[in-house]
Amino acid sequence: MSSASSISVSEARRQLSSIIDRVGVEHAPVYLARRGRRVAALIDADDLDHLLALAEDMADIRAAEQAREEMRATGETPIPWEQVKADLGLT
């Protein structure tokens, strides 16, 4: 069973314990297929947490880039960080 290949859901049921061990050691997903079509993947829980954190960071980066582009398009100037903290009562 290669990490790039799929395993049927019924076969995964029979091998669940060994698949869980494998994804924890190899840090590669195991894809589950139903009727020859990939429908799910098993991955290490820590790897999933890391991927979710990276996705959140990327969303933040894109939002910041979008805000900068909007400021360039509208000619607005950024609010200084010290003023933002003061306005929020954080100083």
mmCIF file with all atom_site columns, C-alpha atoms in Angstrom:
data_model
loop_
_atom_site.group_PDB
_atom_site.id
_atom_site.type_symbol
_atom_site.label_atom_id
_atom_site.label_alt_id
_atom_site.label_comp_id
_atom_site.label_asym_id
_atom_site.label_entity_id
_atom_site.label_seq_id
_atom_site.pdbx_PDB_ins_code
_atom_site.Cartn_x
_atom_site.Cartn_y
_atom_site.Cartn_z
_atom_site.occupancy
_atom_site.B_iso_or_equiv
_atom_site.pdbx_formal_charge
_atom_site.auth_seq_id
_atom_site.auth_comp_id
_atom_site.auth_asym_id
_atom_site.auth_atom_id
_atom_site.pdbx_PDB_model_num
ATOM 1  C CA . MET A 1 1  ? 0.000   0.000  0.000  1.00 0.00 ? 1  MET A CA 1
ATOM 2  C CA . SER A 1 2  ? 1.812   3.113  -1.234 1.00 0.00 ? 2  SER A CA 1
ATOM 3  C CA . SER A 1 3  ? 1.145   6.537  0.269  1.00 0.00 ? 3  SER A CA 1
ATOM 4  C CA . ALA A 1 4  ? -0.003  7.847  -3.118 1.00 0.00 ? 4  ALA A CA 1
ATOM 5  C CA . SER A 1 5  ? -2.450  4.996  -3.681 1.00 0.00 ? 5  SER A CA 1
ATOM 6  C CA . SER A 1 6  ? -5.900  4.453  -2.276 1.00 0.00 ? 6  SER A CA 1
ATOM 7  C CA . ILE A 1 7  ? -7.234  1.657  -0.150 1.00 0.00 ? 7  ILE A CA 1
ATOM 8  C CA . SER A 1 8  ? -10.869 0.646  -0.115 1.00 0.00 ? 8  SER A CA 1
ATOM 9  C CA . VAL A 1 9  ? -12.960 1.598  2.878  1.00 0.00 ? 9  VAL A CA 1
ATOM 10 C CA . SER A 1 10 ? -13.741 -2.069 3.560  1.00 0.00 ? 10 SER A CA 1
ATOM 11 C CA . GLU A 1 11 ? -10.020 -2.953 3.495  1.00 0.00 ? 11 GLU A CA 1
ATOM 12 C CA . ALA A 1 12 ? -9.271  0.031  5.749  1.00 0.00 ? 12 ALA A CA 1
ATOM 13 C CA . ARG A 1 13 ? -11.747 -1.322 8.304  1.00 0.00 ? 13 ARG A CA 1
ATOM 14 C CA . ARG A 1 14 ? -9.755  -4.552 8.474  1.00 0.00 ? 14 ARG A CA 1
ATOM 15 C CA . GLN A 1 15 ? -6.420  -2.726 8.753  1.00 0.00 ? 15 GLN A CA 1
ATOM 16 C CA . LEU A 1 16 ? -7.430  0.350  10.757 1.00 0.00 ? 16 LEU A CA 1
ATOM 17 C CA . SER A 1 17 ? -4.972  -0.148 13.591 1.00 0.00 ? 17 SER A CA 1
ATOM 18 C CA . SER A 1 18 ? -1.998  -0.668 11.271 1.00 0.00 ? 18 SER A CA 1
ATOM 19 C CA . ILE A 1 19 ? -3.047  2.296  9.085  1.00 0.00 ? 19 ILE A CA 1
ATOM 20 C CA . ILE A 1 20 ? -3.196  4.545  12.155 1.00 0.00 ? 20 ILE A CA 1
ATOM 21 C CA . ASP A 1 21 ? 0.275   3.385  13.163 1.00 0.00 ? 21 ASP A CA 1
ATOM 22 C CA . ARG A 1 22 ? 1.566   3.956  9.634  1.00 0.00 ? 22 ARG A CA 1
ATOM 23 C CA . VAL A 1 23 ? 0.338   7.539  9.274  1.00 0.00 ? 23 VAL A CA 1
ATOM 24 C CA . GLY A 1 24 ? 1.850   8.350  12.648 1.00 0.00 ? 24 GLY A CA 1
ATOM 25 C CA . VAL A 1 25 ? 5.244   6.997  11.660 1.00 0.00 ? 25 VAL A CA 1
ATOM 26 C CA . GLU A 1 26 ? 5.433   7.945  7.983  1.00 0.00 ? 26 GLU A CA 1
ATOM 27 C CA . HIS A 1 27 ? 3.529   11.250 8.189  1.00 0.00 ? 27 HIS A CA 1
ATOM 28 C CA . ALA A 1 28 ? 1.933   10.503 4.818  1.00 0.00 ? 28 ALA A CA 1
ATOM 29 C CA . PRO A 1 29 ? -1.827  10.331 4.240  1.00 0.00 ? 29 PRO A CA 1
ATOM 30 C CA . VAL A 1 30 ? -3.609  7.107  3.428  1.00 0.00 ? 30 VAL A CA 1
ATOM 31 C CA . TYR A 1 31 ? -6.498  7.723  1.051  1.00 0.00 ? 31 TYR A CA 1
ATOM 32 C CA . LEU A 1 32 ? -9.736  5.783  1.399  1.00 0.00 ? 32 LEU A CA 1
ATOM 33 C CA . ALA A 1 33 ? -11.730 4.910  -1.697 1.00 0.00 ? 33 ALA A CA 1
ATOM 34 C CA . ARG A 1 34 ? -15.294 3.893  -2.281 1.00 0.00 ? 34 ARG A CA 1
ATOM 35 C CA . ARG A 1 35 ? -16.167 2.441  -5.691 1.00 0.00 ? 35 ARG A CA 1
ATOM 36 C CA . GLY A 1 36 ? -12.711 3.430  -6.930 1.00 0.00 ? 36 GLY A CA 1
ATOM 37 C CA . ARG A 1 37 ? -13.097 7.107  -5.991 1.00 0.00 ? 37 ARG A CA 1
ATOM 38 C CA . ARG A 1 38 ? -11.103 8.708  -3.162 1.00 0.00 ? 38 ARG A CA 1
ATOM 39 C CA . VAL A 1 39 ? -13.539 9.870  -0.485 1.00 0.00 ? 39 VAL A CA 1
ATOM 40 C CA . ALA A 1 40 ? -11.400 10.484 2.600  1.00 0.00 ? 40 ALA A CA 1
ATOM 41 C CA . ALA A 1 41 ? -7.880  10.463 3.952  1.00 0.00 ? 41 ALA A CA 1
ATOM 42 C CA . LEU A 1 42 ? -6.360  9.361  7.227  1.00 0.00 ? 42 LEU A CA 1
ATOM 43 C CA . ILE A 1 43 ? -3.532  11.575 8.465  1.00 0.00 ? 43 ILE A CA 1
ATOM 44 C CA . ASP A 1 44 ? -1.640  11.993 11.708 1.00 0.00 ? 44 ASP A CA 1
ATOM 45 C CA . ALA A 1 45 ? -3.505  14.302 14.106 1.00 0.00 ? 45 ALA A CA 1
ATOM 46 C CA . ASP A 1 46 ? -0.433  16.489 14.720 1.00 0.00 ? 46 ASP A CA 1
ATOM 47 C CA . ASP A 1 47 ? 0.086   16.800 10.957 1.00 0.00 ? 47 ASP A CA 1
ATOM 48 C CA . LEU A 1 48 ? -3.543  17.933 10.602 1.00 0.00 ? 48 LEU A CA 1
ATOM 49 C CA . ASP A 1 49 ? -3.092  20.526 13.361 1.00 0.00 ? 49 ASP A CA 1
ATOM 50 C CA . HIS A 1 50 ? 0.012   21.821 11.576 1.00 0.00 ? 50 HIS A CA 1
ATOM 51 C CA . LEU A 1 51 ? -1.808  22.007 8.222  1.00 0.00 ? 51 LEU A CA 1
ATOM 52 C CA . LEU A 1 52 ? -4.735  23.860 9.786  1.00 0.00 ? 52 LEU A CA 1
ATOM 53 C CA . ALA A 1 53 ? -2.374  26.363 11.428 1.00 0.00 ? 53 ALA A CA 1
ATOM 54 C CA . LEU A 1 54 ? -0.619  26.923 8.091  1.00 0.00 ? 54 LEU A CA 1
ATOM 55 C CA . ALA A 1 55 ? -3.963  27.415 6.348  1.00 0.00 ? 55 ALA A CA 1
ATOM 56 C CA . GLU A 1 56 ? -4.998  29.969 8.974  1.00 0.00 ? 56 GLU A CA 1
ATOM 57 C CA . ASP A 1 57 ? -1.681  31.794 8.594  1.00 0.00 ? 57 ASP A CA 1
ATOM 58 C CA . MET A 1 58 ? -2.137  31.852 4.806  1.00 0.00 ? 58 MET A CA 1
ATOM 59 C CA . ALA A 1 59 ? -5.668  33.235 5.171  1.00 0.00 ? 59 ALA A CA 1
ATOM 60 C CA . ASP A 1 60 ? -4.293  36.000 7.432  1.00 0.00 ? 60 ASP A CA 1
ATOM 61 C CA . ILE A 1 61 ? -1.544  36.810 4.912  1.00 0.00 ? 61 ILE A CA 1
ATOM 62 C CA . ARG A 1 62 ? -4.059  37.013 2.066  1.00 0.00 ? 62 ARG A CA 1
ATOM 63 C CA . ALA A 1 63 ? -6.369  39.235 4.114  1.00 0.00 ? 63 ALA A CA 1
ATOM 64 C CA . ALA A 1 64 ? -3.464  41.578 4.904  1.00 0.00 ? 64 ALA A CA 1
ATOM 65 C CA . GLU A 1 65 ? -2.443  41.695 1.230  1.00 0.00 ? 65 GLU A CA 1
ATOM 66 C CA . GLN A 1 66 ? -6.038  42.460 0.271  1.00 0.00 ? 66 GLN A CA 1
ATOM 67 C CA . ALA A 1 67 ? -6.217  45.252 2.863  1.00 0.00 ? 67 ALA A CA 1
ATOM 68 C CA . ARG A 1 68 ? -2.956  46.756 1.569  1.00 0.00 ? 68 ARG A CA 1
ATOM 69 C CA . GLU A 1 69 ? -4.238  46.612 -2.008 1.00 0.00 ? 69 GLU A CA 1
ATOM 70 C CA . GLU A 1 70 ? -7.481  48.294 -0.946 1.00 0.00 ? 70 GLU A CA 1
ATOM 71 C CA . MET A 1 71 ? -5.491  51.036 0.796  1.00 0.00 ? 71 MET A CA 1
ATOM 72 C CA . ARG A 1 72 ? -3.390  51.592 -2.342 1.00 0.00 ? 72 ARG A CA 1
ATOM 73 C CA . ALA A 1 73 ? -6.531  51.742 -4.496 1.00 0.00 ? 73 ALA A CA 1
ATOM 74 C CA . THR A 1 74 ? -8.350  54.173 -2.206 1.00 0.00 ? 74 THR A CA 1
ATOM 75 C CA . GLY A 1 75 ? -5.325  56.228 -1.143 1.00 0.00 ? 75 GLY A CA 1
ATOM 76 C CA . GLU A 1 76 ? -6.047  55.634 2.546  1.00 0.00 ? 76 GLU A CA 1
ATOM 77 C CA . THR A 1 77 ? -3.179  55.742 5.018  1.00 0.00 ? 77 THR A CA 1
ATOM 78 C CA . PRO A 1 78 ? -2.713  53.100 7.701  1.00 0.00 ? 78 PRO A CA 1
ATOM 79 C CA . ILE A 1 79 ? -3.634  53.818 11.308 1.00 0.00 ? 79 ILE A CA 1
ATOM 80 C CA . PRO A 1 80 ? -0.514  53.676 13.493 1.00 0.00 ? 80 PRO A CA 1
ATOM 81 C CA . TRP A 1 81 ? -0.406  50.637 15.812 1.00 0.00 ? 81 TRP A CA 1
ATOM 82 C CA . GLU A 1 82 ? -0.033  52.810 18.901 1.00 0.00 ? 82 GLU A CA 1
ATOM 83 C CA . GLN A 1 83 ? -3.254  54.627 17.999 1.00 0.00 ? 83 GLN A CA 1
ATOM 84 C CA . VAL A 1 84 ? -5.107  51.343 17.461 1.00 0.00 ? 84 VAL A CA 1
ATOM 85 C CA . LYS A 1 85 ? -3.985  50.079 20.890 1.00 0.00 ? 85 LYS A CA 1
ATOM 86 C CA . ALA A 1 86 ? -5.008  53.359 22.502 1.00 0.00 ? 86 ALA A CA 1
ATOM 87 C CA . ASP A 1 87 ? -8.421  53.313 20.782 1.00 0.00 ? 87 ASP A CA 1
ATOM 88 C CA . LEU A 1 88 ? -8.962  49.767 22.071 1.00 0.00 ? 88 LEU A CA 1
ATOM 89 C CA . GLY A 1 89 ? -7.788  50.633 25.572 1.00 0.00 ? 89 GLY A CA 1
ATOM 90 C CA . LEU A 1 90 ? -4.778  48.350 25.367 1.00 0.00 ? 90 LEU A CA 1
ATOM 91 C CA . THR A 1 91 ? -2.177  50.854 26.512 1.00 0.00 ? 91 THR A CA 1
#
